[in-house]
Amino acid sequence: MNYPEIVSQLTLDEKIKLVTGYGSWHTYPVERLGVESIMMTDGPIGLRKVDEGESESHVSVCFPSGCLTSCSFDKELLEKMGEALGEECQAYEVGMILGPAINIKRSPLCGRNFEYYSEDPLLTGELAASYIKGVQSKGIGTSLKHYTMNNQEYRRMSYDAVVDERALREIYLTGYEIAVKKSQPYTLMCSYNLVNGEHTSESKRLLTDILRDEWGFKGAVISDWGAVHYRDKGIAAGLDLEMPGNQWANKDFIKSAIAEGSLTIDELDTCVDRIVTLVKRVKKRPAVFEFDKDHDLTRRIAEESIVLLKNRNDILPLKPDTKVAVLGEFAEKPRIQGGGSAFINCYAVDVTLEEMKKAGSVIYSKAFPSDSDKWDRSELDKAIECAKTADVAVVMAGLPDSYESEGFDRTHIHLPEGQNILILELTELGIPTVVVLQNGAVVDMPWADAVDGIVEAYLAGEGSGTAITNILYGAVNPSGKLAETFPRKLEDNPSFLNFPGDGYNVPYAESIYVGYRYYQKKKMDVLFPFGFGLSYTSFLYDNLKLSKKNMLDTDVLSVSVDITNTGEVSGKEIVQLYVSDHGDQSGRPQRPVRELKGFEKVSLEPGETKTVTFELDKRSFAYYEERISDWIVPSTEYYIEIGASCEDIRLSESVNVEATKTVPLKIRPDTVFGELLRDPRTQKYTMDNLINQQSSGISSFPPEAIAALMDHNPIRGLRNFGNESAERVEEIMYELKTLVHDTE
Ligand code: GLC
């Protein structure tokens, strides 16, 4: 306990207030004991400060989304972004920003993939740790979210992620583990969903046994907004703060739980102390919100992250005197961010068309809208006529807001039809064509082989117009690489057969084979692989050296490799280190072909060489052995592979590793899913699987459902009515009361 002198003086009512939010965005103050209230706001790509009772957020600066910043593979850059956000929080008197959001990209369809980083846990964890360090260096808190398995939006408040222990550990928890161990975030935010039958908000295993006892997490756990079911169970599990505030209901709940003995004062005090500690960790000081400075930073972050996917015949960079036909309304109205709680009220948006007109000779045709998938033949024809008068057509393509957001998932990965038609027709006419994409998640590209250039700008924040222009005209040499695989079609994705589940169970049957781990194991051809990105220069990989040829799994292996810029312009290269288990895997758990175990971004002038070094430890070689609940390194030969992408391995050296800990070689359970999946008919009615997901009127609910609704927590029930009008809510509550009365 960090503040026993405070906790011991608190009344029970004050303790209950401290473990329950105050309004939508604050913790509860206890002035008499010097416990201030702190404000928290979203994140993660800017400050969405909404005053209590308001809906409009303050003007702020919109940084690139996680889908793009992850492509920088640049820890320092993410730390700089965090520092800027921390400073902004100080200026707006916000004590904690609700980010980073790091759920693994299991399916390209997840509506919030735009917020998340990657399909790979190491990249995810390292970048999250950097962002957190940056923010917290300013005395401001973070909330690493959504812990865990929030890999879809469909039924997000009640689906049960059914996952085997190995996948949970190796894929879905490792990002959090790295971030916790490397940066000690002030808080984690638990997710809405269940994991193997238990709500994360009530899971002692996730919130205490693994997070605190195994990983040494010292911060507090807050709930996602409305993710709490039984507050007493949450407190006992290690959920320290329910958000948003719900002062009325919890008091009785918690007091009766203590009276019944299902909750102890010690358990309550533990949570209270963590909230007091959280509040004390926030160091408020005067600061100025430097809008222009942060706006420039958003441009730089986008420039360092944008990915050049194709550059046939060096069509890029464009020359100032190249006559360019810019096609598509995204040029005038760039899509720079995703929808939902991450939405930022922007300070100033750089418009691509205006920026391109400053850089070169540009004509424009709207071609298709940026805010819908409607298209019009005559508009496409106008665009084609415009392109015929130019040297190059640059199609500003992308996904309209309506395609992806928090709150729902996509059902396909196509661009709007009109965009694909235009691009294909341009190429059929032999017009040199470059496509710039502004999308929050993977899209398929039926024209990928036909076009000359492809630039993936994702959702690049308010500086995107300048960043895209600087990349297209070569003022900046692109250096981003993909943090997720682009499959040729959705059906190739490993989660396809089990996404989004039956509305109750979501079987993660692909286990550890997520993203490139799957495509490479299956030797599947993909459109663009994980870790792929081009440059306007070229790089030579040379002189790979390992510090050992033979080692124990408790040793550290040092790796070095030389990278040379062999081109004409300066550039940056993301050097990736993969570990591949090259032994005979019969009779032991199968492993991916290779796994990312290190990455470094190196900046090089033409002709310059630098040596990049890595350090590998036991976890670099280990898999998670469920039978002994520990990480194990099989004694065998491993390849240390240095790649420009997961498919483009430039150098490789082998090393023999001897295990200091082994497991009895028993036959493994053929599948863990059998006993984990449960019969949907046994599901308990809760607030979430009733209100949020029942479209019919409430009177159609079965009596036990109504009872659950009323007994459980009527205020929560009300909140779960979403944006219903006050009258409607009154109506519902009246209906509820009469129904409950009737069933009594
Ligand atoms: C939302 C989101 C979470 C956000 C919170 C507060 O439901 O899931 O990411 O931080 O509520 O807006």
XYZ file of C-alpha atoms in Angstrom, residues 29-620:
592
model
C -11.837 14.248 -5.069
C -11.467 13.934 -1.309
C -10.255 17.448 -0.566
C -10.105 16.995 3.217
C -7.320 14.459 2.743
C -5.618 16.203 -0.184
C -6.787 13.753 -2.828
C -7.462 15.814 -5.954
C -9.613 14.822 -8.889
C -7.909 14.155 -12.205
C -9.500 14.376 -15.619
C -8.966 11.743 -18.268
C -9.875 12.047 -21.962
C -9.432 10.154 -25.180
C -6.740 9.518 -27.134
C -5.089 7.978 -28.500
C -4.257 10.192 -31.510
C -4.969 13.552 -29.941
C -6.774 15.207 -27.075
C -10.549 14.774 -27.221
C -11.356 16.904 -24.177
C -15.113 16.968 -23.630
C -16.310 18.981 -20.627
C -18.783 17.206 -18.336
C -22.249 17.290 -19.803
C -21.012 18.568 -23.169
C -20.758 16.642 -26.442
C -18.432 18.873 -28.501
C -14.724 18.424 -27.760
C -12.217 21.246 -27.521
C -10.132 22.051 -30.610
C -6.985 19.962 -30.600
C -4.350 18.506 -32.921
C -5.065 15.275 -34.764
C -2.031 13.014 -35.062
C -1.810 10.066 -37.464
C -3.751 6.989 -36.324
C -2.113 3.865 -34.957
C -2.561 2.061 -38.293
C -0.038 4.513 -39.779
C 2.311 5.372 -36.902
C 3.054 1.664 -36.474
C 4.449 1.637 -40.036
C 7.202 3.976 -38.899
C 8.707 1.122 -36.811
C 10.286 4.105 -35.022
C 10.383 4.022 -31.216
C 11.853 7.513 -30.879
C 9.139 8.947 -33.116
C 6.364 7.390 -31.040
C 8.018 8.723 -27.915
C 8.071 12.214 -29.443
C 4.353 11.871 -30.251
C 3.752 10.873 -26.640
C 5.734 13.847 -25.333
C 3.667 16.239 -27.449
C 0.416 14.672 -26.246
C 1.634 14.864 -22.656
C 2.376 18.545 -23.052
C -1.062 19.122 -24.600
C -2.675 17.367 -21.643
C -0.856 19.683 -19.254
C -2.041 22.700 -21.236
C -5.657 21.490 -21.157
C -5.402 20.382 -17.505
C -6.010 16.764 -18.395
C -4.233 14.267 -16.133
C -4.438 11.139 -18.293
C -4.908 10.311 -21.963
C -6.834 7.158 -22.839
C -4.322 5.478 -25.083
C -2.472 3.774 -26.644
C -4.946 1.301 -28.146
C -3.094 -1.887 -28.999
C -5.410 -4.790 -29.714
C -3.934 -7.266 -32.200
C -5.257 -7.096 -35.765
C -6.708 -10.586 -35.934
C -9.096 -9.777 -38.781
C -8.903 -6.897 -41.281
C -12.627 -6.428 -40.679
C -12.361 -5.098 -37.117
C -13.880 -1.614 -37.120
C -11.204 -0.214 -34.833
C -8.145 -1.534 -36.635
C -7.409 2.073 -37.585
C -6.614 2.755 -33.930
C -4.514 -0.351 -33.394
C -0.890 -1.005 -34.355
C -0.258 -4.414 -35.765
C -0.748 -8.160 -36.228
C 2.584 -8.635 -34.476
C 2.869 -8.454 -30.668
C 6.522 -7.363 -30.480
C 6.045 -4.362 -32.760
C 2.846 -3.554 -30.865
C 4.443 -3.705 -27.428
C 7.602 -1.788 -28.307
C 5.722 1.096 -29.950
C 3.178 1.217 -27.130
C 5.998 1.404 -24.581
C 7.533 4.321 -26.479
C 4.249 6.239 -26.687
C 3.659 5.665 -22.963
C 7.179 6.759 -21.989
C 6.702 9.947 -23.991
C 3.385 10.895 -22.419
C 4.424 9.954 -18.889
C 7.693 11.870 -19.153
C 5.417 14.934 -18.901
C 3.827 13.783 -15.617
C 0.676 12.699 -17.438
C -0.920 9.246 -17.251
C -1.822 6.804 -20.010
C -4.307 3.971 -20.297
C -3.071 0.980 -22.270
C -6.163 -0.475 -23.890
C -8.305 -2.553 -24.334
C -6.985 -5.356 -22.179
C -7.690 -7.838 -23.724
C -8.990 -9.717 -26.788
C -11.061 -6.772 -28.045
C -10.359 -7.772 -31.650
C -13.796 -6.972 -33.051
C -16.635 -4.547 -32.503
C -19.529 -6.947 -33.185
C -21.225 -7.666 -29.819
C -18.155 -6.132 -28.180
C -19.935 -5.842 -24.814
C -20.785 -9.484 -24.536
C -18.842 -11.736 -26.889
C -16.663 -14.409 -25.362
C -13.203 -14.673 -26.909
C -12.484 -18.401 -26.739
C -8.744 -18.676 -27.034
C -6.124 -21.308 -26.209
C -3.528 -20.400 -23.629
C -0.635 -20.451 -26.079
C -2.267 -17.929 -28.440
C -3.396 -15.808 -25.492
C 0.155 -15.618 -24.189
C 2.191 -15.489 -27.415
C -0.077 -13.242 -29.503
C -2.687 -11.357 -27.451
C -0.907 -10.637 -24.140
C 2.700 -10.136 -25.257
C 2.137 -6.560 -26.459
C 0.736 -5.594 -23.057
C 3.517 -7.496 -21.293
C 6.244 -5.655 -23.184
C 4.594 -2.269 -22.646
C 4.016 -2.888 -18.925
C 7.536 -4.120 -18.298
C 9.175 -1.355 -20.374
C 7.047 1.657 -19.446
C 4.804 0.994 -16.405
C 1.713 2.766 -17.770
C -0.216 4.643 -15.082
C -3.251 2.502 -16.004
C -4.573 -0.249 -18.194
C -8.120 -0.167 -19.475
C -9.933 -3.493 -19.387
C -12.059 -4.416 -22.381
C -15.797 -5.068 -22.623
C -15.683 -8.657 -23.750
C -15.235 -11.973 -21.991
C -12.160 -14.166 -22.308
C -12.861 -17.884 -21.965
C -16.130 -17.271 -20.142
C -15.042 -14.473 -17.802
C -15.542 -10.751 -18.288
C -12.124 -9.117 -18.337
C -13.522 -6.590 -15.822
C -13.944 -9.446 -13.326
C -10.970 -11.606 -14.237
C -8.582 -11.965 -11.298
C -6.366 -14.075 -13.563
C -5.940 -11.283 -16.103
C -6.064 -8.263 -13.774
C -4.035 -9.582 -10.867
C -2.362 -12.981 -11.354
C -0.862 -12.255 -14.783
C -0.789 -8.446 -14.928
C 0.480 -7.763 -11.411
C 1.915 -10.945 -9.969
C 3.675 -12.135 -13.126
C 4.485 -8.919 -14.976
C 4.949 -6.573 -11.974
C 2.396 -3.975 -13.062
C 2.259 -1.212 -10.444
C -0.512 0.969 -11.799
C -4.291 0.951 -11.682
C -6.834 -0.786 -13.875
C -9.818 1.224 -15.095
C -12.805 -0.151 -16.929
C -13.811 0.679 -20.422
C -16.854 2.936 -20.320
C -19.706 0.736 -19.242
C -17.675 -2.458 -19.052
C -18.408 -3.183 -15.384
C -20.964 -5.878 -14.571
C -20.667 -6.710 -10.879
C -18.594 -4.028 -9.185
C -17.827 -6.185 -6.169
C -16.433 -8.943 -8.396
C -14.383 -6.339 -10.222
C -12.847 -4.979 -7.040
C -11.976 -8.482 -5.872
C -10.380 -9.193 -9.275
C -8.300 -6.017 -9.276
C -10.414 -3.577 -11.275
C -9.676 -0.361 -9.437
C -11.945 2.179 -11.121
C -15.311 1.943 -12.828
C -15.825 4.448 -15.628
C -17.849 6.420 -16.231
C -19.078 7.581 -12.840
C -21.946 5.631 -11.400
C -22.081 6.901 -7.861
C -25.620 5.928 -7.156
C -25.657 2.228 -7.880
C -22.301 1.074 -6.602
C -22.771 2.351 -3.071
C -25.461 -0.193 -2.279
C -23.768 -2.857 -4.296
C -20.429 -2.557 -2.611
C -21.858 -2.099 0.880
C -24.066 -5.165 0.565
C -21.151 -7.183 -0.844
C -19.054 -6.219 2.170
C -21.925 -6.994 4.509
C -22.410 -10.418 2.873
C -18.665 -11.069 2.952
C -18.298 -11.494 -0.827
C -16.000 -8.485 -0.722
C -13.509 -7.553 2.013
C -12.475 -4.117 3.154
C -8.874 -5.097 2.373
C -9.815 -5.773 -1.241
C -11.567 -2.422 -1.407
C -8.630 -0.655 0.254
C -6.216 -2.159 -2.266
C -8.166 -0.585 -5.130
C -8.584 2.685 -3.241
C -4.855 2.916 -2.657
C -4.160 2.365 -6.353
C -6.519 5.205 -7.280
C -4.912 7.513 -4.719
C -1.522 6.484 -6.128
C -2.735 7.175 -9.681
C -3.911 10.650 -8.760
C -0.665 11.401 -6.938
C 1.432 10.219 -9.915
C -0.089 12.971 -12.101
C 2.147 16.049 -11.804
C 0.140 19.087 -12.902
C 2.020 22.177 -14.078
C 1.263 25.187 -16.290
C 1.872 24.573 -20.011
C 1.017 26.145 -23.354
C -0.717 24.190 -26.127
C 1.582 24.770 -29.093
C -0.841 24.070 -31.923
C 1.447 24.981 -34.836
C 4.423 23.089 -33.421
C 2.300 19.971 -32.882
C 0.693 20.371 -36.292
C 4.168 20.274 -37.835
C 4.944 17.182 -35.773
C 1.880 15.411 -37.144
C 3.231 16.046 -40.656
C 6.647 14.668 -39.760
C 5.190 11.561 -38.136
C 3.055 10.922 -41.223
C 6.041 11.447 -43.542
C 8.094 8.929 -41.545
C 5.284 6.364 -41.622
C 3.693 6.475 -45.098
C 4.458 3.289 -47.057
C 5.492 3.167 -50.704
C 4.059 -0.146 -51.926
C 4.755 0.078 -55.657
C 6.924 2.273 -57.897
C 7.079 0.741 -61.364
C 9.496 2.472 -63.766
C 10.280 4.957 -60.989
C 7.103 6.847 -61.750
C 7.686 8.401 -58.312
C 8.861 10.851 -57.176
C 6.921 13.187 -59.460
C 8.852 16.064 -61.003
C 7.608 19.648 -60.573
C 6.993 19.904 -64.309
C 5.188 16.563 -64.532
C 1.592 17.357 -65.485
C -0.472 15.559 -62.862
C -4.204 14.847 -62.954
C -5.356 14.496 -59.348
C -8.570 12.473 -59.209
C -10.967 11.871 -56.294
C -12.592 14.043 -53.649
C -10.199 12.759 -50.959
C -7.789 15.271 -52.550
C -10.043 18.135 -51.427
C -11.428 16.454 -48.315
C -8.709 14.160 -46.996
C -9.810 11.377 -44.672
C -7.383 11.803 -41.790
C -8.870 9.918 -38.847
C -11.354 7.251 -37.774
C -14.763 7.483 -36.114
C -15.832 6.945 -32.508
C -14.174 7.845 -29.229
C -10.865 8.639 -30.953
C -12.349 11.428 -33.091
C -10.449 14.732 -32.766
C -11.787 18.250 -33.354
C -8.925 19.319 -35.626
C -6.905 22.498 -35.394
C -6.038 22.794 -39.088
C -6.120 20.226 -41.898
C -3.563 20.298 -44.731
C -5.502 19.725 -47.965
C -3.636 17.492 -50.387
C -4.837 19.230 -53.552
C -3.705 22.646 -52.313
C -0.352 21.297 -51.216
C 0.181 19.503 -54.538
C -0.618 22.673 -56.462
C 2.261 24.340 -54.599
C 4.600 21.507 -55.560
C 3.892 21.037 -59.237
C 1.616 21.306 -62.273
C -1.755 19.901 -61.200
C -5.248 19.633 -62.648
C -8.139 18.123 -60.720
C -11.339 16.205 -61.189
C -13.566 15.085 -58.318
C -14.245 11.691 -59.915
C -15.939 10.217 -56.832
C -17.041 11.427 -53.357
C -14.949 11.018 -50.186
C -17.930 10.574 -47.869
C -19.899 7.821 -49.617
C -19.521 4.917 -52.006
C -21.899 6.372 -54.561
C -20.432 6.963 -57.962
C -21.549 8.485 -61.191
C -20.513 7.400 -64.675
C -20.359 10.965 -65.946
C -18.028 11.967 -63.096
C -15.716 9.058 -63.889
C -15.757 10.013 -67.566
C -14.833 13.590 -66.685
C -11.964 12.306 -64.577
C -10.715 10.112 -67.404
C -10.843 13.000 -69.854
C -8.886 15.068 -67.352
C -6.282 12.302 -66.982
C -5.856 12.020 -70.745
C -4.477 15.585 -70.806
C -1.846 14.809 -68.127
C 1.422 12.846 -67.889
C 0.352 10.960 -64.756
C -2.938 10.300 -62.985
C -2.829 10.326 -59.170
C -5.998 8.735 -57.784
C -6.683 9.781 -54.181
C -8.600 6.676 -53.115
C -9.742 5.444 -49.730
C -12.515 4.339 -47.409
C -15.384 6.688 -46.523
C -16.032 7.216 -42.799
C -19.149 5.054 -43.111
C -17.000 1.991 -43.889
C -15.100 1.706 -40.621
C -15.434 2.980 -37.067
C -15.627 2.067 -33.423
C -18.901 0.296 -32.836
C -19.114 -1.900 -35.919
C -16.966 -4.099 -38.139
C -16.661 -4.167 -41.883
C -18.174 -7.058 -43.852
C -15.715 -6.830 -46.744
C -12.374 -5.224 -47.592
C -13.247 -3.587 -50.902
C -12.807 0.030 -51.780
C -15.991 1.700 -53.067
C -16.810 0.253 -56.487
C -16.477 3.546 -58.376
C -12.858 3.927 -57.271
C -11.897 0.471 -58.508
C -13.678 1.043 -61.819
C -11.879 4.349 -62.410
C -8.446 2.958 -61.553
C -8.889 -0.078 -63.820
C -10.180 2.056 -66.699
C -7.239 4.440 -66.409
C -4.785 1.556 -66.629
C -6.687 -0.027 -69.523
C -6.233 3.272 -71.369
C -2.503 3.037 -70.723
C -2.481 6.152 -68.553
C 0.425 6.052 -66.035
C -1.415 5.803 -62.731
C -0.483 6.194 -59.061
C -2.971 5.324 -56.316
C -2.739 7.014 -52.901
C -4.800 5.207 -50.242
C -6.448 6.811 -47.198
C -7.938 3.897 -45.295
C -7.893 2.752 -41.687
C -7.391 -0.909 -42.494
C -6.489 -3.448 -45.150
C -8.218 -3.165 -48.531
C -7.983 -5.447 -51.528
C -6.607 -3.996 -54.771
C -7.868 -5.657 -57.976
C -5.741 -3.131 -59.886
C -2.482 -3.665 -57.960
C -0.711 -5.375 -60.881
C -1.974 -2.815 -63.414
C -1.060 0.509 -61.786
C 2.421 2.023 -61.724
C 2.539 3.324 -58.160
C 0.807 2.684 -54.839
C 1.240 4.828 -51.708
C -0.409 3.672 -48.460
C -1.090 6.787 -46.388
C -3.703 5.181 -44.077
C -5.278 7.840 -41.774
C -2.430 10.301 -41.611
C -3.743 13.009 -39.268
C -4.200 16.697 -39.914
C -0.872 17.110 -41.662
C -1.617 14.388 -44.204
C -2.001 16.717 -47.212
C 1.543 18.032 -46.836
C 2.983 14.641 -45.936
C 1.432 12.926 -48.966
C 2.639 15.745 -51.233
C 6.177 15.600 -49.851
C 6.303 11.858 -50.440
C 4.845 12.097 -53.975
C 7.295 14.834 -55.039
C 10.290 13.353 -53.250
C 10.832 16.109 -50.686
C 10.672 13.183 -48.284
C 11.948 9.709 -49.112
C 9.285 7.215 -47.956
C 10.527 4.902 -45.174
C 7.405 3.255 -43.720
C 6.822 -0.510 -43.805
C 3.570 -2.432 -43.328
C 2.667 -3.444 -39.783
C -0.013 -5.791 -41.117
C -0.294 -8.166 -44.048
C -2.402 -7.206 -47.055
C -3.909 -10.534 -48.198
C -4.996 -10.934 -51.801
C -8.574 -11.522 -50.621
C -10.431 -11.478 -47.282
C -11.075 -15.221 -47.405
C -7.341 -15.834 -47.170
C -7.246 -14.327 -43.684
C -6.837 -16.989 -40.944
C -9.738 -15.685 -38.845
C -12.167 -15.679 -41.782
C -14.031 -18.850 -40.808
C -14.465 -17.733 -37.194
C -15.107 -14.015 -37.428
C -17.117 -12.487 -35.853
C -18.430 -15.650 -34.164
C -22.062 -16.565 -33.369
C -22.701 -13.424 -31.337
C -21.720 -15.231 -28.160
C -18.660 -17.427 -28.707
C -15.808 -16.200 -30.858
C -13.487 -19.178 -31.389
C -9.912 -18.046 -31.995
C -9.404 -21.371 -33.763
C -6.432 -20.129 -35.749
C -4.571 -19.998 -32.412
C -1.111 -18.450 -32.827
C -1.352 -18.319 -36.623
C -2.292 -14.654 -36.911
C -1.128 -12.474 -39.797
C 2.212 -13.366 -41.342
C 2.568 -16.304 -38.918
C -0.305 -17.919 -40.851
C 0.409 -16.889 -44.422
C 4.027 -18.024 -44.195
C 3.207 -21.335 -42.492
C 0.711 -22.010 -45.269
C 3.125 -20.710 -47.916
C 0.330 -18.429 -49.145
C 0.911 -15.676 -51.650
C -0.169 -12.301 -50.275
C -0.643 -8.916 -51.920
C 1.884 -7.133 -49.663
C 3.644 -8.867 -46.745
C 4.215 -7.720 -43.176
C 7.275 -5.473 -42.936
C 7.207 -4.505 -46.637
C 7.846 -0.976 -47.925
C 9.886 0.600 -50.730
C 12.223 3.597 -50.833
C 13.511 6.035 -53.456
C 16.970 4.664 -52.702
C 18.339 1.130 -52.145
C 20.099 -0.636 -49.292
C 22.700 -3.362 -49.047
C 22.604 -5.778 -46.081
C 25.974 -7.230 -45.257
C 28.293 -8.710 -42.640
C 25.812 -10.451 -40.329
C 27.590 -11.572 -37.146
C 26.406 -13.550 -34.110
C 28.265 -13.478 -30.807
C 27.784 -17.247 -30.361
C 27.335 -20.349 -32.526
C 26.221 -22.420 -29.540
C 24.447 -21.118 -26.447
C 22.206 -21.919 -23.517
C 18.685 -20.484 -23.488
C 19.750 -18.392 -20.494
C 22.518 -16.677 -22.510
C 22.187 -13.393 -24.396
C 22.995 -13.468 -28.125
C 24.368 -10.286 -29.726
C 23.667 -9.789 -33.410
C 25.145 -7.159 -35.720
C 24.605 -6.357 -39.382
C 25.853 -3.622 -41.725
C 23.409 -1.587 -43.798
C 24.617 0.584 -46.674
C 22.668 3.160 -48.696
C 23.625 2.177 -52.241
C 21.430 4.777 -53.949
C 21.563 8.449 -54.871
C 19.385 9.975 -52.138
C 19.383 9.793 -48.346
C 16.894 7.422 -46.859
C 15.849 5.345 -43.847
C 15.652 1.565 -43.713
C 13.711 -0.551 -41.213
C 15.898 -3.545 -40.495
C 13.953 -6.534 -39.172
C 15.295 -9.486 -37.207
C 13.343 -12.742 -37.302
C 14.008 -15.949 -35.367
C 13.170 -19.232 -37.070
C 13.054 -22.612 -35.271
C 14.796 -24.881 -37.756
C 14.682 -28.109 -35.777
C 12.525 -31.197 -36.273
C 9.223 -30.172 -34.695
C 7.571 -33.610 -34.699
C 6.367 -34.531 -31.236
C 6.540 -30.973 -30.007
C 4.369 -27.853 -30.511
C 4.469 -26.530 -34.053
C 5.944 -23.069 -34.540
C 5.528 -20.253 -37.086
C 8.117 -20.189 -39.879
C 9.638 -17.069 -38.353
C 8.743 -14.449 -35.770
C 9.787 -10.812 -35.475
C 12.195 -10.501 -32.553
C 13.824 -7.153 -33.252
C 13.660 -4.086 -35.483
C 15.694 -0.910 -35.907
C 15.250 2.086 -38.218
C 18.487 3.486 -39.557
C 19.020 6.758 -41.439
C 21.721 6.723 -44.149
C 23.212 9.259 -46.542
C 24.077 7.959 -50.038
C 27.057 5.603 -49.700
C 26.916 5.596 -45.912
C 27.153 2.352 -43.926
C 25.983 1.823 -40.357
C 26.089 -1.221 -38.120
C 22.788 -2.195 -36.523
C 22.899 -4.362 -33.382
C 20.339 -6.514 -31.570
C 20.328 -8.455 -28.305
C 18.334 -11.684 -28.106
C 17.349 -13.378 -24.861
C 15.415 -16.490 -23.891
C 12.066 -15.073 -24.906
C 13.410 -14.479 -28.403
